[in-house]
CSV table of C-alpha atoms and ligand atoms in Angstrom, one decimal:
chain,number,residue,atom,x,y,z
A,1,UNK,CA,-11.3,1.9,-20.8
A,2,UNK,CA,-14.0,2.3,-18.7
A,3,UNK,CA,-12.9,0.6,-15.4
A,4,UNK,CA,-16.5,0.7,-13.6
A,5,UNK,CA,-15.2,3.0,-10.5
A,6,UNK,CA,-17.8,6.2,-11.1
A,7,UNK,CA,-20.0,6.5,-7.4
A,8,UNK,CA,-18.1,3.1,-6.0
A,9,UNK,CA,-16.9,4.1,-2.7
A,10,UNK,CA,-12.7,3.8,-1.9
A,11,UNK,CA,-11.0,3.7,1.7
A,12,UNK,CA,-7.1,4.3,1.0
A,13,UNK,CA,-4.9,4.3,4.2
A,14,UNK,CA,-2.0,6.0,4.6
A,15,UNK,CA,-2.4,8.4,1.5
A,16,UNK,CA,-0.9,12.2,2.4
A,17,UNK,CA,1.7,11.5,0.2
A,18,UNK,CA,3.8,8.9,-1.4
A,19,UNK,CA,2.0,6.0,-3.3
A,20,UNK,CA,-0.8,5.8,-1.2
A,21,UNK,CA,-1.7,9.2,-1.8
A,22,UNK,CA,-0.9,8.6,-5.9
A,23,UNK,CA,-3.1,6.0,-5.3
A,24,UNK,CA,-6.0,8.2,-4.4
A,25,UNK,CA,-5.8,10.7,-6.8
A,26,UNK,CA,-6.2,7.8,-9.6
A,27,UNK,CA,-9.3,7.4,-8.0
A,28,UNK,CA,-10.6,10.1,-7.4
A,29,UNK,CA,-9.8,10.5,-11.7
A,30,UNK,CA,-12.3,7.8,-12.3
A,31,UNK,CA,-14.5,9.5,-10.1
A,32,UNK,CA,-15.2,7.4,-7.2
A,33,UNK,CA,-16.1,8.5,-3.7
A,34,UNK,CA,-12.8,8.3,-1.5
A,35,UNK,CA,-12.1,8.2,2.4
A,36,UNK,CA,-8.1,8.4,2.7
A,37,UNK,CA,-6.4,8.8,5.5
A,38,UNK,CA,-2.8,9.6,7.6
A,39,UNK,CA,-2.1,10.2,11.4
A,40,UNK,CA,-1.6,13.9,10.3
A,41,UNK,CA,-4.7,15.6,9.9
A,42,UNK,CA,-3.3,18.6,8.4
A,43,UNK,CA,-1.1,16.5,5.8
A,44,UNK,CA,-4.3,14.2,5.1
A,45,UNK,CA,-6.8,17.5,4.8
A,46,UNK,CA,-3.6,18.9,2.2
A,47,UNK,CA,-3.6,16.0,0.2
A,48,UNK,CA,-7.2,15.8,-0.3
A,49,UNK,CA,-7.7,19.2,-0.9
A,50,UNK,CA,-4.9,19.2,-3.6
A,51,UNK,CA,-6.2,16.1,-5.0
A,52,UNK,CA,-9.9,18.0,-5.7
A,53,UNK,CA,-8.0,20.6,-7.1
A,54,UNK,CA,-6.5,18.9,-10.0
A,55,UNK,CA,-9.1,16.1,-10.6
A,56,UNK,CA,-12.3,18.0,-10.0
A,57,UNK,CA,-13.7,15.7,-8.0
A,58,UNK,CA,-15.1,16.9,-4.8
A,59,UNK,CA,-16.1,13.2,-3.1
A,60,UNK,CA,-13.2,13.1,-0.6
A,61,UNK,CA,-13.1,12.6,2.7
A,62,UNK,CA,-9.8,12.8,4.4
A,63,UNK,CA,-9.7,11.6,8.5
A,64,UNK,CA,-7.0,11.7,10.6
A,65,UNK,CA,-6.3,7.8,11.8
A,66,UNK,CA,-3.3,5.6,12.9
A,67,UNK,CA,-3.5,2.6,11.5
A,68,UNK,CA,-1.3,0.7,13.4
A,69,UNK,CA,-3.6,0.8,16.0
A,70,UNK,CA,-7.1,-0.7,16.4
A,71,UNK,CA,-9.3,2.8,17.3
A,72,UNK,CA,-7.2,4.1,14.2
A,73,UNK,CA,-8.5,1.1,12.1
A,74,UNK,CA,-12.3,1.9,13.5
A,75,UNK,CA,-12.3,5.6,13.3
A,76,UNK,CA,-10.9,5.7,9.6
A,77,UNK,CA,-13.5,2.8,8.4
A,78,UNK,CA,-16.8,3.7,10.5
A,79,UNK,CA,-16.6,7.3,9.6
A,80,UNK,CA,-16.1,6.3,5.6
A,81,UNK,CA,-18.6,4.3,6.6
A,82,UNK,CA,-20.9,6.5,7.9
A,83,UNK,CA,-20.1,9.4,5.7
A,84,UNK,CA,-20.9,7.3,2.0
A,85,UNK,CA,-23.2,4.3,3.3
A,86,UNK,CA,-21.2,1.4,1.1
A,87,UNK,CA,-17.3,0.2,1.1
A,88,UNK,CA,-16.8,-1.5,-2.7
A,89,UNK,CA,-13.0,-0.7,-2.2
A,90,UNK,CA,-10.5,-1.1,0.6
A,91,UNK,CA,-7.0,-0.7,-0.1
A,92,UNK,CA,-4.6,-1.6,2.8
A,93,UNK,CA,-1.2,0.4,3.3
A,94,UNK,CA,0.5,1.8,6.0
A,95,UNK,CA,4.0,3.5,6.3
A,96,UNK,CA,7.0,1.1,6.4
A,97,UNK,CA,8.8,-0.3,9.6
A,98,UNK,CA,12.2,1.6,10.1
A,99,UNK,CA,15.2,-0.2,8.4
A,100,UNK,CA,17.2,-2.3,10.5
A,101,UNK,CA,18.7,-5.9,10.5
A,102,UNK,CA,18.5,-8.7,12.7
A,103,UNK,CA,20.7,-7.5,15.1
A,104,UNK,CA,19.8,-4.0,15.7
A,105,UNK,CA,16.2,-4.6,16.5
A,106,UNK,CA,14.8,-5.8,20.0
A,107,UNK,CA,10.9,-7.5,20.8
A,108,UNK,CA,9.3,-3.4,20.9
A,109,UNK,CA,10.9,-2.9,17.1
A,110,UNK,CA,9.1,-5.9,16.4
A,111,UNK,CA,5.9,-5.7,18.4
A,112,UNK,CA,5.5,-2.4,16.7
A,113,UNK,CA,6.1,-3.5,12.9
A,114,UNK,CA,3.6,-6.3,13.4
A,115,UNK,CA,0.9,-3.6,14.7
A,116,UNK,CA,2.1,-1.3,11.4
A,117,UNK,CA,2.0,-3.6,8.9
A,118,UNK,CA,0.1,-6.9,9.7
A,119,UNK,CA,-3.1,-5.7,12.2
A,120,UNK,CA,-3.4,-3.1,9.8
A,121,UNK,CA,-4.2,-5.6,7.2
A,122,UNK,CA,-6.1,-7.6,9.6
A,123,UNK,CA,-7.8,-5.4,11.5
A,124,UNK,CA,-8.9,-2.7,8.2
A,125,UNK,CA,-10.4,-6.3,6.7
A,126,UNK,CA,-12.2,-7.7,9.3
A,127,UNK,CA,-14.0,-4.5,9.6
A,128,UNK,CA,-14.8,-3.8,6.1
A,129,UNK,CA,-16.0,-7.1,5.5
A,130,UNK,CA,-19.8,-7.3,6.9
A,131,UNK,CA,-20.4,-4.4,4.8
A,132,UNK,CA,-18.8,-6.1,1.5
A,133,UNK,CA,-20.5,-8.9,2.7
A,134,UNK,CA,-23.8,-7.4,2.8
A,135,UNK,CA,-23.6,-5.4,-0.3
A,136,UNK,CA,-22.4,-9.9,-1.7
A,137,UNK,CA,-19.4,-8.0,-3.4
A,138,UNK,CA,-16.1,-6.4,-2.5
A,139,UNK,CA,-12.5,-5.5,-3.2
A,140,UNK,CA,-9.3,-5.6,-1.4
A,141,UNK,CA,-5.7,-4.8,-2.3
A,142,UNK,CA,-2.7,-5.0,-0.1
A,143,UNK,CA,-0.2,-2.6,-1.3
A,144,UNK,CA,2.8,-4.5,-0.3
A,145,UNK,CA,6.7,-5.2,-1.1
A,146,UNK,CA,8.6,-7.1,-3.9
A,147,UNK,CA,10.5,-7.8,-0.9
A,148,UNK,CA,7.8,-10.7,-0.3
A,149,UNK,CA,9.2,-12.6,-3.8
A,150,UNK,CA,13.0,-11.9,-3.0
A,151,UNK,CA,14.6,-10.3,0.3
A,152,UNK,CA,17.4,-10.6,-0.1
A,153,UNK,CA,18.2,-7.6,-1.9
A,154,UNK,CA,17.3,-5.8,1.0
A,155,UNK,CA,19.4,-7.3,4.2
A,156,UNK,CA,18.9,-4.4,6.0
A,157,UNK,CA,14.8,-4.4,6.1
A,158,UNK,CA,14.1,-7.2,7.9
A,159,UNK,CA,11.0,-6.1,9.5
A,160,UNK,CA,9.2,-5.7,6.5
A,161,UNK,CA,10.3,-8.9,4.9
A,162,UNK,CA,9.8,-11.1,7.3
A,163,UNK,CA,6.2,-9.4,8.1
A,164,UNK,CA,4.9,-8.9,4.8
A,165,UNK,CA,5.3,-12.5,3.6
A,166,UNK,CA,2.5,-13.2,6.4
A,167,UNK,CA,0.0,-10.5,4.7
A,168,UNK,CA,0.3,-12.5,1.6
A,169,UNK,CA,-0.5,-16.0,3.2
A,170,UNK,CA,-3.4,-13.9,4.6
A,171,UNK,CA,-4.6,-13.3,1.9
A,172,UNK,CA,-4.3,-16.3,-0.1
A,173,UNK,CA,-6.5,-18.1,2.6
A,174,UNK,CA,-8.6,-15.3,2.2
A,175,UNK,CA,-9.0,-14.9,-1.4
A,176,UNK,CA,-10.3,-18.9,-1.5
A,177,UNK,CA,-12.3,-17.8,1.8
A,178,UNK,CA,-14.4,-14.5,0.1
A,179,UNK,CA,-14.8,-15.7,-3.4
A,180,UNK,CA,-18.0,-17.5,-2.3
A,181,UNK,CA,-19.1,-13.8,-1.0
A,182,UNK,CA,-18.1,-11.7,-4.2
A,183,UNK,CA,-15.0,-10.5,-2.6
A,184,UNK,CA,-11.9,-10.6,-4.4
A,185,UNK,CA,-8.4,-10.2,-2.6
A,186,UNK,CA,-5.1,-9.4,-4.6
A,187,UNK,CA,-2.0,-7.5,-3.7
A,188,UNK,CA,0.0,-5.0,-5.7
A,189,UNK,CA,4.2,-5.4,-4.8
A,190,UNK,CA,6.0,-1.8,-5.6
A,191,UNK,CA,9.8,-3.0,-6.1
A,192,UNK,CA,11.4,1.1,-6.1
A,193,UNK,CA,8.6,3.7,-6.4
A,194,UNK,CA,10.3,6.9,-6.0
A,195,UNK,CA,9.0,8.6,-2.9
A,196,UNK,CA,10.3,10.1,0.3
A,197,UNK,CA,10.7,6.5,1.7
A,198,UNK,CA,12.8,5.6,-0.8
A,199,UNK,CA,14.9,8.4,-0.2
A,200,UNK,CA,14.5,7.3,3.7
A,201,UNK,CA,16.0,3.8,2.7
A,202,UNK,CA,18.5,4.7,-0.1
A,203,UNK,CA,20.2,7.3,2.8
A,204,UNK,CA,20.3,4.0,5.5
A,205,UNK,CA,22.2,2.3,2.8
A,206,UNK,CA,24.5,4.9,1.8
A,207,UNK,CA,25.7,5.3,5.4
A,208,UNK,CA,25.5,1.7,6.4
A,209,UNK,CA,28.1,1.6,2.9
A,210,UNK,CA,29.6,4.7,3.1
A,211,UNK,CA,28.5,6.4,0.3
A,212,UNK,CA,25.7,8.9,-1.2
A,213,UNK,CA,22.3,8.0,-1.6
A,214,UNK,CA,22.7,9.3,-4.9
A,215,UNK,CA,25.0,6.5,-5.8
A,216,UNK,CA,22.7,3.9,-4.3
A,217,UNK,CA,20.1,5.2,-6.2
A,218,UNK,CA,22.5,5.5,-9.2
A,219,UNK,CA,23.4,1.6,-8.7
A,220,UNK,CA,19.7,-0.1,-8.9
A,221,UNK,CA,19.4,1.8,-11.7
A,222,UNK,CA,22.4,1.4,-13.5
A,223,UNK,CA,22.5,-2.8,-12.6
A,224,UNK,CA,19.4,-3.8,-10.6
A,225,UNK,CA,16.4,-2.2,-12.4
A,226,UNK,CA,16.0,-3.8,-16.6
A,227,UNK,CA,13.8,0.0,-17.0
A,228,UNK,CA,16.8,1.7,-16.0
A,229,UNK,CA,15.0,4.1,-13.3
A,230,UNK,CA,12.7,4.0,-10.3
A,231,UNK,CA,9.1,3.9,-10.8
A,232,UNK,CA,6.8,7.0,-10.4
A,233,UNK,CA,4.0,7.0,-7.5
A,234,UNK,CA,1.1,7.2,-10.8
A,235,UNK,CA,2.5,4.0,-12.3
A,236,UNK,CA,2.2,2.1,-9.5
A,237,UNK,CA,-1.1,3.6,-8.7
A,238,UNK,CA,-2.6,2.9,-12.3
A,239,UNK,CA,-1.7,-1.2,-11.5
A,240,UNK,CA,-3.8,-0.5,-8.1
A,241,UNK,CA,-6.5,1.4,-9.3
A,242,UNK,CA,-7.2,-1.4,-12.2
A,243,UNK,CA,-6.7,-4.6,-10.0
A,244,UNK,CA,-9.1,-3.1,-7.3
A,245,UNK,CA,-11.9,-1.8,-10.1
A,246,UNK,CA,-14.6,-4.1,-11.4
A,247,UNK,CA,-12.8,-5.0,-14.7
A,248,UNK,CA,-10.5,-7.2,-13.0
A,249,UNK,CA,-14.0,-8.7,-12.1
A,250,UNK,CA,-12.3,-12.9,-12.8
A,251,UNK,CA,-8.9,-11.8,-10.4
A,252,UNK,CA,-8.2,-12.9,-7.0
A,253,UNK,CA,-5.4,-14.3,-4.8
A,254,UNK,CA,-2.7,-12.5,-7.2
A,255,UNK,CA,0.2,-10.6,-6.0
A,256,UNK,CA,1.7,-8.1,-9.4
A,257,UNK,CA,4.7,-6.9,-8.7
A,258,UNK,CA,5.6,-3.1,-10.8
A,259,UNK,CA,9.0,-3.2,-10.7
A,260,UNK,CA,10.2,-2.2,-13.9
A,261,UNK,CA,11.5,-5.7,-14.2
A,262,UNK,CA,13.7,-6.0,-11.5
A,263,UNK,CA,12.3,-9.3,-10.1
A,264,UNK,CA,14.0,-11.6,-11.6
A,265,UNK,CA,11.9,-15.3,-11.0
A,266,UNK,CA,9.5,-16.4,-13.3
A,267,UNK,CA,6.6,-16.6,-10.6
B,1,NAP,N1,8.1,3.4,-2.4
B,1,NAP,C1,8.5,2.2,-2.7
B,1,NAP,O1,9.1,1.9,-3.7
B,1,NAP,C2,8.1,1.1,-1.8
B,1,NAP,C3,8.6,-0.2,-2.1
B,1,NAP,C4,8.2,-1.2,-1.2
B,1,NAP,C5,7.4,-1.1,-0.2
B,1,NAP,N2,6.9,0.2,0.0
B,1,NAP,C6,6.0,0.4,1.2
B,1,NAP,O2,4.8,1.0,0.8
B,1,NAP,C7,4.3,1.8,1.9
B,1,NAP,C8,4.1,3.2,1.5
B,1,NAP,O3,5.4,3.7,1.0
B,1,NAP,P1,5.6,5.2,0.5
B,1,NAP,O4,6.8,5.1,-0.4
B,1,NAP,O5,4.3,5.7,-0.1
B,1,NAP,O6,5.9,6.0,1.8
B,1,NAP,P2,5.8,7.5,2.2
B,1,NAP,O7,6.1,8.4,1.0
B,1,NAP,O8,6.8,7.7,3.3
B,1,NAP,O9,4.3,7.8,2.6
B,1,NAP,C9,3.9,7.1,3.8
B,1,NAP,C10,2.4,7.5,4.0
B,1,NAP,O10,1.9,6.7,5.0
B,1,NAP,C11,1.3,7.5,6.1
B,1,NAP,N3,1.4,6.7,7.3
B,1,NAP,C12,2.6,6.3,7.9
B,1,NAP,N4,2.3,5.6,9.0
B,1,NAP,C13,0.9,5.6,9.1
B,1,NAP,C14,0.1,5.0,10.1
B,1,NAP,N5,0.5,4.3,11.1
B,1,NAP,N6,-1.3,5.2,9.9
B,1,NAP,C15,-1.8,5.9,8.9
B,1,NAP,N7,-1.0,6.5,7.9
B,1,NAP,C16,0.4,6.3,8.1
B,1,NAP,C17,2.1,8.8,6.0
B,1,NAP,O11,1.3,9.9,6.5
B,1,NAP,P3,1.4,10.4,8.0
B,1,NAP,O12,2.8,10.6,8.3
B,1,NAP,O13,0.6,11.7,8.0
B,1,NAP,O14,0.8,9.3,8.8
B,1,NAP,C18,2.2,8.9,4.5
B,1,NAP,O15,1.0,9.4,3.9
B,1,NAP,C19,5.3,1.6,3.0
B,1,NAP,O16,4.9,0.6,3.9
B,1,NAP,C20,6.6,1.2,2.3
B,1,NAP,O17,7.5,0.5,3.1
B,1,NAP,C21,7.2,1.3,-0.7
């Protein structure tokens, strides 16, 4: 299938490694014109250098950017910006807020995880948006959480639960908002990609229960997950990749969750 991506112009945060990088590599396969970046310019430069390598494609453009901060949020979209002249694509993704529960985690864990993962999402679409708005179309995907549909499997990540549900009321207001303007808005939920932050969480569990992480990873798979294993970073990244391309041209306001099945509600 041709998914309509050759020449269309792609900002991915977060993407030196992990999904967000998988992420850009799928693009940069369908030969689109990517901006990605990380706070680490030589781990961003890496990835998109390695990416060219084994796609071919030479249209990347890696910048070094916080996104949990506004100058990081301006830097990483004027220079794409400036660099390819359109934004058809924006996908929104940021590293996750440090595992903790209710009671380990004071007003600056907080303060942070809302700069992380919610004014990335806000700030990275308000500024995409008079460009998407001139060019009367647009696409935006929050790469977000499973955790949004059901929490409570994970107790100890309260930050991300709790913050995440408020990207997706975002954009559900906002998917209504931008049809009008050619802009669709969707998210894409990962439930357990394996990457080095699911090792980061599955070794929080095992010593918050007193076991291996290997166990814990052992455990979803065994009784949690209907595949039987974790997902890999291209899987997820095919379901973004799709979603955000012109042949989802009639979707918008829809949250997939790749999970391998392990939500278990209907919706
Ligand atoms: N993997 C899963 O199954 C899963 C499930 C649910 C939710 N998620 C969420 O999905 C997101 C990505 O997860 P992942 O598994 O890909 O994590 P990962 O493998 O740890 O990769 C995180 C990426 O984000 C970049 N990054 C972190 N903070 C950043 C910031 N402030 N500004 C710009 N880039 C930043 C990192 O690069 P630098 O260090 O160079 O900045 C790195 O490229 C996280 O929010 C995670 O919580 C993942």
């Amino acid at each position: 299938m041709d998914l309509g991506l050759n020449g269309k112009v792609v900002l991915v945060a977060a993407a030196s490694k992990g999904l967000g990088r998988a992420i850009a590599e799928e693009f940069a396969r369908e030969k689109a014109k990517i901006a990605m970046c990380s706070r680490e310019e030589g781990a961003i430069s890496a990835a998109a250098q390695e990416i060219e390598r084994k796609t071919g494609n030479p249209d990347l453009l890696p910048i070094a950017a916080d996104v949990s901060t506004k100058e990081g949020c301006e830097s990483f979209v004027q220079l794409a910006q400036s660099t390819f002249g359109a934004i058809d694509i924006l996908i929104v993704n940021a590293g996750g807020p440090p595992p903790g529960r209710f009671d380990d985690l004071d007003d600056t864990a907080w303060h942070k995880a809302v700069d992380l993962t919610l004014f990335s999402a806000v700030r990275l679409t308000r500024l995409v948006l008079p460009q998407m708005r001139k060019q009367g179309s647009g696409s935006i995907v929050y790469s977000t959480s499973t955790s949004v549909r059901q929490p409570t499997q994970y107790l100890n990540l309260i930050l991300s639960n709790a913050i995440r549900a408020s990207v997706h009321g975002m954009l559900k207001t906002l998917s209504s908002d931008l049809a009008k303007d050619g802009i669709r808005v969707n998210a894409v939920q990962p439930g357990r990609i394996a990457t080095d932050r699911l090792i980061q969480l599955d070794t929080d569990t095992a010593r918050r229960q007193g076991t291996s992480p290997d166990e814990v990873r052992k455990r979803y798979e065994s009784s949690v997950i209907p595949m039987g294993r974790y997902g890999k970073p291209e899987e997820y990244a095919a379901a973004v990749v799709f979603i955000a391309s012109p042949k989802a041209s009639y979707i918008t306001g829809v949250s997939l969750q790749v999970d391998g099945g392990m939500l278990m509600s209907m919706f």
